[in-house]
Amino acid sequence: MAIQFYNTLNNRLEEFQPLEPGTVRMYSCGPTVYDFAHIGNFRSFLFADLIRRFLEVMGNEVIHVMNITDVGHMTDDHLADGGGEDKMEAAAKRLKEDKKSGKVPEGAIENPDDPYQVAEYFTQAFLEDARKLGMKIAFEYPERIPHATKHIPEMQQMIEQLIAKDHAYVGPDGAVYYSVESFPEYGSLSGNTLDQLREGSGGRVQEADQVNKRHPADFLLWKPDQSHVMKWDSPWGKGYPGWHIECSVMARLLLGRDTIDIHTGGEDLIFPHHECEIAQSRGASGEGSFARFWMHARFLMVEGEKMSKSKGNFYTVRDVLSGKVTGRDVHPAVLRYELLKSHYRSNMNFTEKGLKDSAGAVRKLNEFNQQLQAKTGGKVAEIDNSHPVLAEFLAALSDDLNIAGALGVLFPWMHNNNDAPEEALAVLQTINRILDVAPMEHEQAEESGGAAEGGLDIEALCRGIDEARASKDWGKADELRNQLQEAGYEVRNSPEGTVATKQLA
Ligand code: AMP
Ligand code: ZN
């Protein structure tokens, strides 16, 4: 079954095959940890999770990497040149003023002046939300979720390579800029030309820019700045990296290739962020391709406007789950379903009605699962992807992740099902490896009731993880988590602490 994805690089559907058969290397731009991620961000993240889970069920190993931006993302980054204030520093200031707003519990961040503490707090909050929503990669922290601040030396190396290859230069102000004119294909992802960019920037070209940059679209790679709170020694003076360089560096480092298969993000990242990533990565590697497929999720909207942190019109995952938005608690599986159920290339409008419908759908899936469990005692038939229902479900997803088409196969089948129960359960479990909405967490949680299984005391391991986390012993927490995962458990955070649930499939 051929898989087709829409590739922003060429603005058309293209057949997808990984460069190395059976192994997909995928990079997703992750959160900037200066606030709680909102459900719009999670729409983009869950879109990446859907691609991953789908490709896994199709028989691939997916190596998925997602960064944590904890430095260098400036408030004016949409202008491509790295102007404005650092978002982490700005957040530290805001948090100090904002302390009484109640959003961040009093004392949760010991010193809100310290951007590292701010970043740590919101990183943990992100991971907690992501695990609740079933994002697989969140269970692979920190191995597959690197922090920008942990890879400054590698960024400096890439900047040096770019200078050596005449793709970058040190401006009169001492900052290092990427020269967009040195990379003739700059603009090809977003459909911009250098002339348009020059004109577009006409009104706002700062005098300083004219002095320091060769072209107004040249963007920052390193900024010497003694006054910045987060700063590192470098050949260009103490300072900090531009935002774009981190993704080029961490993609290459953690995926181990100059050319990767898929790169994802929200549509706002196409320009300048992804355009700049391509220029950096290809400039440094000399290869003809950085990411073979660029896939972008459209925005989640509220009242016709993009949900965004800077506009302040956003709902966090915790707002939605705790009932602050709708007046009643929402199960994480319901929010996951809601954020997944509309096609990634259409805007999605977040509504209470939508959430209600999703709750109904998730309930149906769970009831069906329970019926089958009762009939089969949990025994499943052996099937493969050629099973007719599964084949149809996967064929829909193979068509650029046509989720509506896939759900349109699933629900009528459940309704009219007359497959043997053990076969139906096998189909449902395979589908649930992609959707991950049934069985719902509270039912699964009973499984970790403390019994020892196969020599492992699951409950004791969970409490061990909680203790290791509380004392910030991440190594220990990871080790215990790995033990559980190897025994076939999915490990997630819950308000009551770590919960381990036996993976069904
Ligand atoms: P940020 O934390 O702002 O760097 O964004 C993290 C990810 O969320 C990026 O891939 C953005 O493109 C994406 N994103 C931001 N706002 C929205 C939205 N309203 N809907 C969907 N994705 C979004
Ligand atoms: Zn990125």
Short mmCIF file of C-alpha atoms and ligand atoms in Angstrom, two decimals:
data_model
loop_
_atom_site.label_atom_id
_atom_site.label_comp_id
_atom_site.label_asym_id
_atom_site.label_seq_id
_atom_site.Cartn_x
_atom_site.Cartn_y
_atom_site.Cartn_z
CA MET A 1 0.00 0.00 0.00
CA ALA A 2 1.66 3.23 -1.13
CA ILE A 3 1.73 6.01 1.44
CA GLN A 4 1.21 9.54 0.22
CA PHE A 5 1.97 12.64 2.25
CA TYR A 6 1.59 16.27 1.33
CA ASN A 7 5.08 17.72 1.08
CA THR A 8 5.28 21.48 1.70
CA LEU A 9 8.60 21.45 -0.16
CA ASN A 10 6.87 20.88 -3.48
CA ASN A 11 3.30 21.68 -2.46
CA ARG A 12 1.92 18.37 -3.59
CA LEU A 13 1.16 14.83 -2.52
CA GLU A 14 4.16 12.57 -2.88
CA GLU A 15 4.76 8.92 -2.26
CA PHE A 16 6.54 8.43 1.02
CA GLN A 17 9.25 5.88 1.55
CA PRO A 18 12.01 6.21 4.10
CA LEU A 19 15.55 6.51 2.77
CA GLU A 20 16.53 3.44 4.76
CA PRO A 21 13.80 0.84 4.26
CA GLY A 22 12.00 0.11 7.52
CA THR A 23 13.50 3.00 9.49
CA VAL A 24 11.98 6.47 9.50
CA ARG A 25 13.95 9.41 10.88
CA MET A 26 11.66 12.20 11.91
CA TYR A 27 12.20 15.55 13.61
CA SER A 28 9.54 17.77 15.12
CA CYS A 29 9.96 21.29 16.37
CA GLY A 30 9.03 21.18 20.03
CA PRO A 31 7.81 23.66 22.61
CA THR A 32 9.41 26.88 23.70
CA VAL A 33 9.30 26.38 27.44
CA TYR A 34 8.44 29.85 28.68
CA ASP A 35 4.81 29.04 29.47
CA PHE A 36 2.43 26.07 29.49
CA ALA A 37 1.97 24.66 25.99
CA HIS A 38 -1.56 25.32 24.75
CA ILE A 39 -3.85 22.91 22.98
CA GLY A 40 -2.94 24.53 19.63
CA ASN A 41 0.67 23.53 20.21
CA PHE A 42 -0.56 20.06 21.09
CA ARG A 43 -2.49 19.85 17.86
CA SER A 44 0.85 20.11 16.06
CA PHE A 45 2.57 17.70 18.45
CA LEU A 46 -0.20 15.10 18.25
CA PHE A 47 -0.15 15.36 14.48
CA ALA A 48 3.50 14.26 14.65
CA ASP A 49 2.51 11.48 17.08
CA LEU A 50 -0.14 10.30 14.62
CA ILE A 51 2.40 10.13 11.77
CA ARG A 52 4.73 8.16 13.99
CA ARG A 53 2.17 5.67 15.28
CA PHE A 54 0.77 5.16 11.80
CA LEU A 55 4.20 4.50 10.29
CA GLU A 56 4.97 2.09 13.13
CA VAL A 57 1.83 0.07 12.51
CA MET A 58 2.84 0.05 8.84
CA GLY A 59 5.94 -1.86 9.91
CA ASN A 60 8.56 0.83 10.37
CA GLU A 61 10.80 1.71 13.23
CA VAL A 62 10.40 5.43 13.76
CA ILE A 63 13.22 7.36 15.34
CA HIS A 64 11.50 10.52 16.47
CA VAL A 65 13.28 13.53 17.91
CA MET A 66 11.70 16.69 19.29
CA ASN A 67 13.58 19.62 20.75
CA ILE A 68 12.93 21.77 23.77
CA THR A 69 13.64 25.42 23.00
CA ASP A 70 15.02 26.93 26.17
CA VAL A 71 17.15 29.71 24.69
CA GLY A 72 17.40 31.98 21.69
CA HIS A 73 13.77 32.26 20.61
CA MET A 74 13.24 36.01 20.39
CA THR A 75 9.94 37.83 20.64
CA ASP A 76 10.43 39.19 17.09
CA ASP A 77 11.61 35.95 15.55
CA HIS A 78 8.91 36.03 12.91
CA LEU A 79 10.97 38.78 11.31
CA ALA A 80 13.63 36.18 10.51
CA ASP A 81 16.50 38.19 11.85
CA GLY A 82 16.25 37.48 15.53
CA GLY A 83 15.13 40.83 16.92
CA GLY A 84 13.37 41.66 20.14
CA GLU A 85 13.77 40.13 23.53
CA ASP A 86 14.65 36.54 24.43
CA LYS A 87 11.43 34.70 25.27
CA MET A 88 12.98 32.95 28.25
CA GLU A 89 14.24 36.19 29.75
CA ALA A 90 10.95 37.91 29.03
CA ALA A 91 9.13 35.03 30.73
CA ALA A 92 11.32 35.27 33.80
CA LYS A 93 10.40 38.95 34.11
CA ARG A 94 6.74 38.30 33.47
CA LEU A 95 6.57 35.49 36.00
CA LYS A 96 7.95 37.78 38.66
CA GLU A 97 5.23 40.33 38.01
CA ASP A 98 2.65 37.66 37.42
CA LYS A 99 3.26 35.69 40.58
CA LYS A 100 -0.12 36.37 42.06
CA SER A 101 -2.10 35.39 38.98
CA GLY A 102 -2.22 31.82 40.28
CA LYS A 103 -1.28 30.19 37.00
CA VAL A 104 2.01 28.93 38.34
CA PRO A 105 1.55 27.78 41.93
CA GLU A 106 3.30 29.98 44.45
CA GLY A 107 6.78 28.66 45.15
CA ALA A 108 6.73 26.16 42.27
CA ILE A 109 9.61 28.03 40.71
CA GLU A 110 11.99 28.86 43.49
CA ASN A 111 13.66 31.73 41.70
CA PRO A 112 11.57 33.05 38.79
CA ASP A 113 14.47 35.34 37.85
CA ASP A 114 16.39 32.31 36.74
CA PRO A 115 15.47 31.32 33.17
CA TYR A 116 16.88 27.81 33.76
CA GLN A 117 14.38 27.25 36.53
CA VAL A 118 11.58 28.67 34.42
CA ALA A 119 12.58 26.32 31.59
CA GLU A 120 12.79 23.30 33.91
CA TYR A 121 9.37 23.96 35.36
CA PHE A 122 7.66 24.31 32.00
CA THR A 123 9.58 21.36 30.52
CA GLN A 124 8.21 19.10 33.24
CA ALA A 125 4.73 20.58 32.77
CA PHE A 126 4.98 19.90 29.04
CA LEU A 127 6.07 16.29 29.58
CA GLU A 128 3.28 15.71 32.04
CA ASP A 129 0.66 17.04 29.61
CA ALA A 130 2.21 15.19 26.68
CA ARG A 131 2.17 11.88 28.54
CA LYS A 132 -1.43 12.34 29.52
CA LEU A 133 -2.28 12.95 25.89
CA GLY A 134 -0.49 9.80 24.83
CA MET A 135 2.42 11.36 22.96
CA LYS A 136 4.82 8.46 22.63
CA ILE A 137 7.90 10.60 22.47
CA ALA A 138 7.16 12.04 25.91
CA PHE A 139 8.03 8.63 27.34
CA GLU A 140 11.44 8.88 25.68
CA TYR A 141 12.65 11.92 27.59
CA PRO A 142 15.43 12.90 27.70
CA GLU A 143 16.99 10.56 25.11
CA ARG A 144 14.87 11.82 22.21
CA ILE A 145 13.88 15.20 23.58
CA PRO A 146 17.04 17.30 23.76
CA HIS A 147 17.32 20.77 25.28
CA ALA A 148 18.87 23.50 23.16
CA THR A 149 20.99 24.67 26.10
CA LYS A 150 22.65 21.25 26.32
CA HIS A 151 23.99 21.48 22.76
CA ILE A 152 25.66 24.87 22.57
CA PRO A 153 29.11 23.44 21.60
CA GLU A 154 27.61 21.55 18.66
CA MET A 155 25.82 24.73 17.57
CA GLN A 156 29.10 26.60 17.66
CA GLN A 157 30.68 23.86 15.55
CA MET A 158 28.00 24.18 12.91
CA ILE A 159 28.34 27.96 12.91
CA GLU A 160 32.10 27.55 12.38
CA GLN A 161 31.42 25.20 9.46
CA LEU A 162 29.04 27.73 7.96
CA ILE A 163 31.61 30.51 8.27
CA ALA A 164 34.29 28.29 6.74
CA LYS A 165 32.01 27.58 3.79
CA ASP A 166 31.14 31.27 3.32
CA HIS A 167 27.52 30.77 4.28
CA ALA A 168 27.96 32.91 7.37
CA TYR A 169 29.94 36.00 8.35
CA VAL A 170 30.74 38.10 11.37
CA GLY A 171 29.05 41.49 11.05
CA PRO A 172 30.54 44.82 12.14
CA ASP A 173 28.55 44.43 15.40
CA GLY A 174 30.40 41.16 16.14
CA ALA A 175 27.29 39.00 15.66
CA VAL A 176 27.36 36.03 13.30
CA TYR A 177 24.79 36.11 10.50
CA TYR A 178 23.76 33.58 7.89
CA SER A 179 24.14 35.05 4.41
CA VAL A 180 20.93 34.19 2.57
CA GLU A 181 22.52 35.20 -0.73
CA SER A 182 25.06 32.41 -0.28
CA PHE A 183 22.27 29.82 -0.55
CA PRO A 184 20.44 30.25 -3.85
CA GLU A 185 17.50 28.10 -2.77
CA TYR A 186 16.69 30.27 0.25
CA GLY A 187 12.95 30.89 0.02
CA SER A 188 12.04 27.75 -1.89
CA LEU A 189 10.10 26.15 0.99
CA SER A 190 7.97 29.19 1.71
CA GLY A 191 7.76 30.53 -1.85
CA ASN A 192 9.68 33.72 -1.07
CA THR A 193 12.37 35.26 -3.25
CA LEU A 194 15.25 37.30 -1.94
CA ASP A 195 13.93 40.37 -3.77
CA GLN A 196 10.51 39.98 -2.13
CA LEU A 197 12.15 39.60 1.23
CA ARG A 198 14.24 42.72 0.66
CA GLU A 199 11.18 44.68 -0.34
CA GLY A 200 9.02 43.19 2.40
CA SER A 201 11.49 44.26 4.99
CA GLY A 202 11.85 47.72 3.38
CA GLY A 203 9.80 49.69 5.85
CA ARG A 204 11.33 48.22 8.92
CA VAL A 205 14.98 47.77 8.06
CA GLN A 206 16.68 49.22 11.06
CA GLU A 207 19.67 51.37 10.50
CA ALA A 208 21.69 48.95 12.55
CA ASP A 209 20.60 46.17 10.24
CA GLN A 210 21.75 48.06 7.20
CA VAL A 211 25.13 48.50 8.74
CA ASN A 212 25.54 45.00 10.08
CA LYS A 213 23.90 42.75 7.53
CA ARG A 214 24.65 42.11 3.91
CA HIS A 215 21.00 41.39 3.11
CA PRO A 216 18.00 42.34 5.25
CA ALA A 217 16.89 38.69 5.40
CA ASP A 218 20.23 37.50 6.81
CA PHE A 219 19.52 35.91 10.13
CA LEU A 220 21.28 35.58 13.43
CA LEU A 221 23.39 32.55 14.28
CA TRP A 222 25.26 33.88 17.29
CA LYS A 223 24.75 37.05 19.27
CA PRO A 224 27.51 38.24 21.59
CA ASP A 225 25.75 39.80 24.56
CA GLN A 226 27.33 40.22 27.95
CA SER A 227 24.08 41.33 29.52
CA HIS A 228 22.04 38.29 28.52
CA VAL A 229 21.25 35.99 31.45
CA MET A 230 21.92 32.82 29.46
CA LYS A 231 25.32 33.16 27.85
CA TRP A 232 28.21 30.96 26.81
CA ASP A 233 31.82 31.50 25.75
CA SER A 234 32.36 31.35 22.03
CA PRO A 235 34.88 32.36 19.38
CA TRP A 236 32.63 35.38 18.81
CA GLY A 237 32.41 36.48 22.38
CA LYS A 238 30.19 35.53 25.29
CA GLY A 239 26.64 35.31 24.06
CA TYR A 240 23.86 33.04 22.88
CA PRO A 241 22.73 31.23 19.71
CA GLY A 242 19.97 32.24 17.32
CA TRP A 243 16.82 30.16 17.47
CA HIS A 244 17.01 28.38 14.10
CA ILE A 245 20.43 26.79 14.55
CA GLU A 246 19.31 24.50 17.39
CA CYS A 247 17.01 22.42 15.20
CA SER A 248 19.57 21.95 12.42
CA VAL A 249 22.09 20.81 15.00
CA MET A 250 19.91 18.53 17.11
CA ALA A 251 18.32 16.89 14.06
CA ARG A 252 21.74 15.96 12.71
CA LEU A 253 23.12 14.96 16.08
CA LEU A 254 20.26 12.81 17.35
CA LEU A 255 19.09 11.35 14.04
CA GLY A 256 22.67 10.75 12.92
CA ARG A 257 22.10 11.81 9.33
CA ASP A 258 22.45 14.92 7.18
CA THR A 259 19.31 13.93 5.31
CA ILE A 260 16.27 12.90 7.32
CA ASP A 261 12.90 11.59 6.19
CA ILE A 262 10.29 13.85 7.77
CA HIS A 263 10.30 17.21 9.51
CA THR A 264 7.13 18.50 11.15
CA GLY A 265 5.84 21.67 12.74
CA GLY A 266 2.92 24.05 12.73
CA GLU A 267 2.29 26.13 9.62
CA ASP A 268 3.69 29.28 11.24
CA LEU A 269 7.13 27.68 11.27
CA ILE A 270 7.42 27.38 7.48
CA PHE A 271 8.89 30.86 7.34
CA PRO A 272 11.31 31.87 8.67
CA HIS A 273 12.17 28.95 10.97
CA HIS A 274 12.12 26.01 8.57
CA GLU A 275 13.45 28.04 5.68
CA CYS A 276 16.42 28.95 7.87
CA GLU A 277 16.88 25.36 9.05
CA ILE A 278 17.18 24.19 5.45
CA ALA A 279 19.73 26.89 4.63
CA GLN A 280 21.83 26.01 7.69
CA SER A 281 21.67 22.23 7.41
CA ARG A 282 22.32 22.07 3.70
CA GLY A 283 24.88 24.84 3.88
CA ALA A 284 26.80 22.88 6.53
CA SER A 285 26.44 19.41 5.01
CA GLY A 286 26.67 20.30 1.34
CA GLU A 287 23.91 17.73 0.74
CA GLY A 288 21.09 18.33 -1.72
CA SER A 289 18.41 17.63 0.86
CA PHE A 290 17.88 18.14 4.60
CA ALA A 291 14.37 16.83 5.27
CA ARG A 292 12.84 14.95 2.36
CA PHE A 293 9.30 15.59 3.56
CA TRP A 294 8.19 18.79 5.26
CA MET A 295 4.80 18.37 6.86
CA HIS A 296 2.90 21.19 8.52
CA ALA A 297 -0.23 21.26 10.65
CA ARG A 298 -2.71 24.09 10.20
CA PHE A 299 -3.74 26.14 13.16
CA LEU A 300 -6.18 25.44 15.86
CA MET A 301 -8.43 28.48 16.01
CA VAL A 302 -10.57 30.10 18.69
CA GLU A 303 -13.32 32.38 17.47
CA GLY A 304 -11.70 32.58 14.05
CA GLU A 305 -8.30 33.57 15.40
CA LYS A 306 -5.12 31.54 15.78
CA MET A 307 -4.74 30.29 19.33
CA SER A 308 -1.43 31.69 20.46
CA LYS A 309 0.59 32.41 23.55
CA SER A 310 1.36 35.93 22.42
CA LYS A 311 -2.31 36.79 21.83
CA GLY A 312 -3.23 35.35 25.22
CA ASN A 313 -6.33 33.60 23.79
CA PHE A 314 -5.18 30.16 24.68
CA TYR A 315 -6.31 27.15 26.68
CA THR A 316 -3.78 24.89 28.28
CA VAL A 317 -4.22 21.14 28.49
CA ARG A 318 -4.71 21.46 32.24
CA ASP A 319 -7.41 24.14 31.75
CA VAL A 320 -9.35 21.80 29.50
CA LEU A 321 -8.87 18.60 31.52
CA SER A 322 -9.74 20.19 34.84
CA GLY A 323 -12.99 21.58 33.51
CA LYS A 324 -11.96 25.25 33.53
CA VAL A 325 -13.06 25.60 29.92
CA THR A 326 -16.26 23.58 29.79
CA GLY A 327 -17.31 23.39 33.42
CA ARG A 328 -16.71 19.67 33.69
CA ASP A 329 -13.69 17.40 33.72
CA VAL A 330 -12.50 16.13 30.38
CA HIS A 331 -10.73 12.80 30.06
CA PRO A 332 -7.29 13.09 28.38
CA ALA A 333 -8.33 10.47 25.80
CA VAL A 334 -11.21 12.75 24.81
CA LEU A 335 -8.96 15.76 24.29
CA ARG A 336 -6.51 13.59 22.36
CA TYR A 337 -9.30 12.37 20.10
CA GLU A 338 -10.64 15.90 19.65
CA LEU A 339 -7.23 17.22 18.58
CA LEU A 340 -6.63 14.30 16.21
CA LYS A 341 -9.99 13.93 14.55
CA SER A 342 -9.83 16.69 11.96
CA HIS A 343 -7.44 16.61 9.06
CA TYR A 344 -4.11 18.24 9.84
CA ARG A 345 -4.23 20.38 6.71
CA SER A 346 -7.48 22.09 7.64
CA ASN A 347 -7.85 24.64 10.35
CA MET A 348 -9.55 23.24 13.38
CA ASN A 349 -12.02 25.18 15.45
CA PHE A 350 -12.02 24.32 19.12
CA THR A 351 -15.58 24.13 20.44
CA GLU A 352 -17.43 22.65 23.37
CA LYS A 353 -19.70 20.79 20.96
CA GLY A 354 -16.66 19.19 19.34
CA LEU A 355 -15.40 18.01 22.71
CA LYS A 356 -18.80 16.53 23.54
CA ASP A 357 -18.89 14.62 20.26
CA SER A 358 -15.39 13.34 20.95
CA ALA A 359 -16.44 12.17 24.39
CA GLY A 360 -19.25 10.19 22.75
CA ALA A 361 -16.88 8.63 20.23
CA VAL A 362 -14.33 7.66 22.85
CA ARG A 363 -17.08 6.17 25.00
CA LYS A 364 -18.25 4.02 22.09
CA LEU A 365 -14.73 2.77 21.46
CA ASN A 366 -14.29 1.89 25.11
CA GLU A 367 -17.62 0.14 25.39
CA PHE A 368 -16.86 -1.90 22.32
CA ASN A 369 -13.48 -2.78 23.75
CA GLN A 370 -15.04 -3.86 27.06
CA GLN A 371 -17.60 -6.05 25.31
CA LEU A 372 -14.87 -7.75 23.34
CA GLN A 373 -12.68 -8.17 26.40
CA ALA A 374 -15.59 -9.79 28.23
CA LYS A 375 -16.32 -12.14 25.35
CA THR A 376 -12.73 -13.17 24.71
CA GLY A 377 -11.18 -12.94 28.15
CA GLY A 378 -8.53 -10.78 26.48
CA LYS A 379 -7.53 -13.43 23.95
CA VAL A 380 -6.77 -12.03 20.51
CA ALA A 381 -6.59 -13.69 17.11
CA GLU A 382 -3.48 -13.39 15.01
CA ILE A 383 -4.09 -10.98 12.17
CA ASP A 384 -1.99 -8.72 9.99
CA ASN A 385 -2.58 -5.44 8.19
CA SER A 386 -4.32 -7.21 5.34
CA HIS A 387 -7.38 -7.87 7.51
CA PRO A 388 -10.14 -6.16 5.48
CA VAL A 389 -11.20 -3.59 8.09
CA LEU A 390 -7.66 -2.78 9.06
CA ALA A 391 -6.61 -2.57 5.43
CA GLU A 392 -9.34 -0.02 4.78
CA PHE A 393 -8.51 1.96 7.90
CA LEU A 394 -4.81 2.06 6.98
CA ALA A 395 -5.56 2.86 3.35
CA ALA A 396 -7.37 6.00 4.49
CA LEU A 397 -4.41 7.06 6.62
CA SER A 398 -2.05 6.25 3.76
CA ASP A 399 -3.87 8.94 1.85
CA ASP A 400 -2.18 11.88 3.57
CA LEU A 401 -3.50 10.87 7.01
CA ASN A 402 -7.13 11.02 6.05
CA ILE A 403 -8.33 10.57 9.60
CA ALA A 404 -11.98 11.32 8.82
CA GLY A 405 -11.88 8.53 6.24
CA ALA A 406 -10.27 6.18 8.74
CA LEU A 407 -12.83 6.93 11.46
CA GLY A 408 -15.51 6.52 8.81
CA VAL A 409 -14.32 2.91 8.48
CA LEU A 410 -14.00 2.28 12.20
CA PHE A 411 -17.37 3.37 13.55
CA PRO A 412 -19.67 1.64 11.04
CA TRP A 413 -17.59 -1.53 11.50
CA MET A 414 -18.01 -1.39 15.28
CA HIS A 415 -21.71 -0.78 14.83
CA ASN A 416 -22.31 -3.68 12.45
CA ASN A 417 -19.54 -5.92 13.61
CA ASN A 418 -20.03 -9.63 13.15
CA ASP A 419 -16.39 -10.69 13.07
CA ALA A 420 -15.33 -13.34 15.56
CA PRO A 421 -14.72 -11.49 18.87
CA GLU A 422 -11.05 -12.48 19.06
CA GLU A 423 -10.47 -11.17 15.57
CA ALA A 424 -12.40 -7.97 16.25
CA LEU A 425 -10.36 -7.40 19.39
CA ALA A 426 -7.14 -7.79 17.42
CA VAL A 427 -8.36 -5.23 14.88
CA LEU A 428 -9.37 -2.80 17.59
CA GLN A 429 -6.06 -3.14 19.38
CA THR A 430 -4.08 -2.44 16.23
CA ILE A 431 -6.21 0.62 15.51
CA ASN A 432 -5.75 1.71 19.10
CA ARG A 433 -1.98 1.59 18.72
CA ILE A 434 -2.55 4.57 16.42
CA LEU A 435 -5.46 6.33 18.10
CA ASP A 436 -4.55 5.47 21.71
CA VAL A 437 -7.96 6.40 23.13
CA ALA A 438 -9.20 3.03 24.38
CA PRO A 439 -9.18 1.64 26.95
CA MET A 440 -9.31 4.87 28.85
CA GLU A 441 -6.63 5.50 31.39
CA HIS A 442 -8.66 5.05 34.57
CA GLU A 443 -9.63 1.56 33.50
CA GLN A 444 -6.05 0.72 32.60
CA ALA A 445 -4.80 2.15 35.86
CA GLU A 446 -6.43 -0.65 37.82
CA GLU A 447 -3.94 -2.98 36.24
CA SER A 448 -1.06 -1.43 38.13
CA GLY A 449 -2.74 -2.28 41.41
CA GLY A 450 0.45 -3.37 43.11
CA ALA A 451 0.62 -7.03 42.17
CA ALA A 452 3.99 -8.42 41.37
CA GLU A 453 4.22 -9.67 37.82
CA GLY A 454 7.02 -11.69 36.31
CA GLY A 455 9.15 -10.88 39.34
CA LEU A 456 8.56 -7.14 38.99
CA ASP A 457 6.69 -5.21 41.63
CA ILE A 458 5.04 -2.69 39.35
CA GLU A 459 3.72 -0.51 42.14
CA ALA A 460 7.10 -0.34 43.86
CA LEU A 461 8.78 0.65 40.61
CA CYS A 462 6.20 3.41 40.06
CA ARG A 463 6.77 4.82 43.53
CA GLY A 464 10.53 4.55 42.94
CA ILE A 465 10.13 6.71 39.84
CA ASP A 466 8.15 9.28 41.83
CA GLU A 467 10.86 9.42 44.47
CA ALA A 468 13.66 9.65 41.92
CA ARG A 469 11.82 12.48 40.17
CA ALA A 470 11.17 14.31 43.42
CA SER A 471 14.87 14.25 44.15
CA LYS A 472 15.64 15.19 40.52
CA ASP A 473 17.52 11.94 39.99
CA TRP A 474 16.56 11.72 36.33
CA GLY A 475 19.01 8.91 35.63
CA LYS A 476 17.39 6.70 38.26
CA ALA A 477 13.88 7.63 37.08
CA ASP A 478 14.82 6.70 33.51
CA GLU A 479 16.35 3.40 34.61
CA LEU A 480 13.20 2.35 36.49
CA ARG A 481 11.01 3.52 33.62
CA ASN A 482 13.07 1.44 31.19
CA GLN A 483 12.59 -1.65 33.36
CA LEU A 484 8.84 -1.18 33.20
CA GLN A 485 8.87 -0.50 29.47
CA GLU A 486 10.95 -3.56 28.79
CA ALA A 487 8.34 -5.60 30.64
CA GLY A 488 5.72 -4.23 28.25
CA TYR A 489 4.31 -1.40 30.36
CA GLU A 490 3.50 2.09 29.27
CA VAL A 491 4.55 4.50 31.96
CA ARG A 492 2.80 7.79 32.49
CA ASN A 493 2.38 10.56 35.00
CA SER A 494 -0.95 11.08 36.64
CA PRO A 495 -2.07 13.45 39.38
CA GLU A 496 -1.59 10.50 41.76
CA GLY A 497 1.95 9.93 40.53
CA THR A 498 3.46 7.46 38.09
CA VAL A 499 1.10 4.87 36.63
CA ALA A 500 2.18 1.83 34.63
CA THR A 501 -0.23 0.12 32.30
CA LYS A 502 0.26 -3.09 30.43
CA GLN A 503 0.45 -2.39 26.71
CA LEU A 504 -2.30 -4.21 24.91
CA ALA A 505 -0.56 -4.70 21.64
P1 AMP B 1 6.08 27.20 20.20
O1 AMP B 1 6.10 26.63 21.59
O2 AMP B 1 5.40 28.52 20.13
O3 AMP B 1 7.48 27.26 19.62
O4 AMP B 1 5.21 26.24 19.28
C1 AMP B 1 5.29 24.85 19.29
C2 AMP B 1 4.56 24.26 18.09
O5 AMP B 1 3.15 24.57 18.11
C3 AMP B 1 5.05 24.76 16.73
O6 AMP B 1 5.12 23.65 15.85
C4 AMP B 1 3.97 25.73 16.29
O7 AMP B 1 3.92 25.83 14.90
C5 AMP B 1 2.73 25.07 16.84
N1 AMP B 1 1.57 25.97 17.04
C6 AMP B 1 1.56 27.18 17.64
N2 AMP B 1 0.30 27.68 17.68
C7 AMP B 1 -0.51 26.76 17.09
C8 AMP B 1 -1.95 26.66 16.83
N3 AMP B 1 -2.79 27.60 17.20
N4 AMP B 1 -2.40 25.55 16.21
C9 AMP B 1 -1.56 24.56 15.85
N5 AMP B 1 -0.23 24.58 16.07
C10 AMP B 1 0.30 25.66 16.68
ZN ZN B 2 12.65 23.89 14.88
#
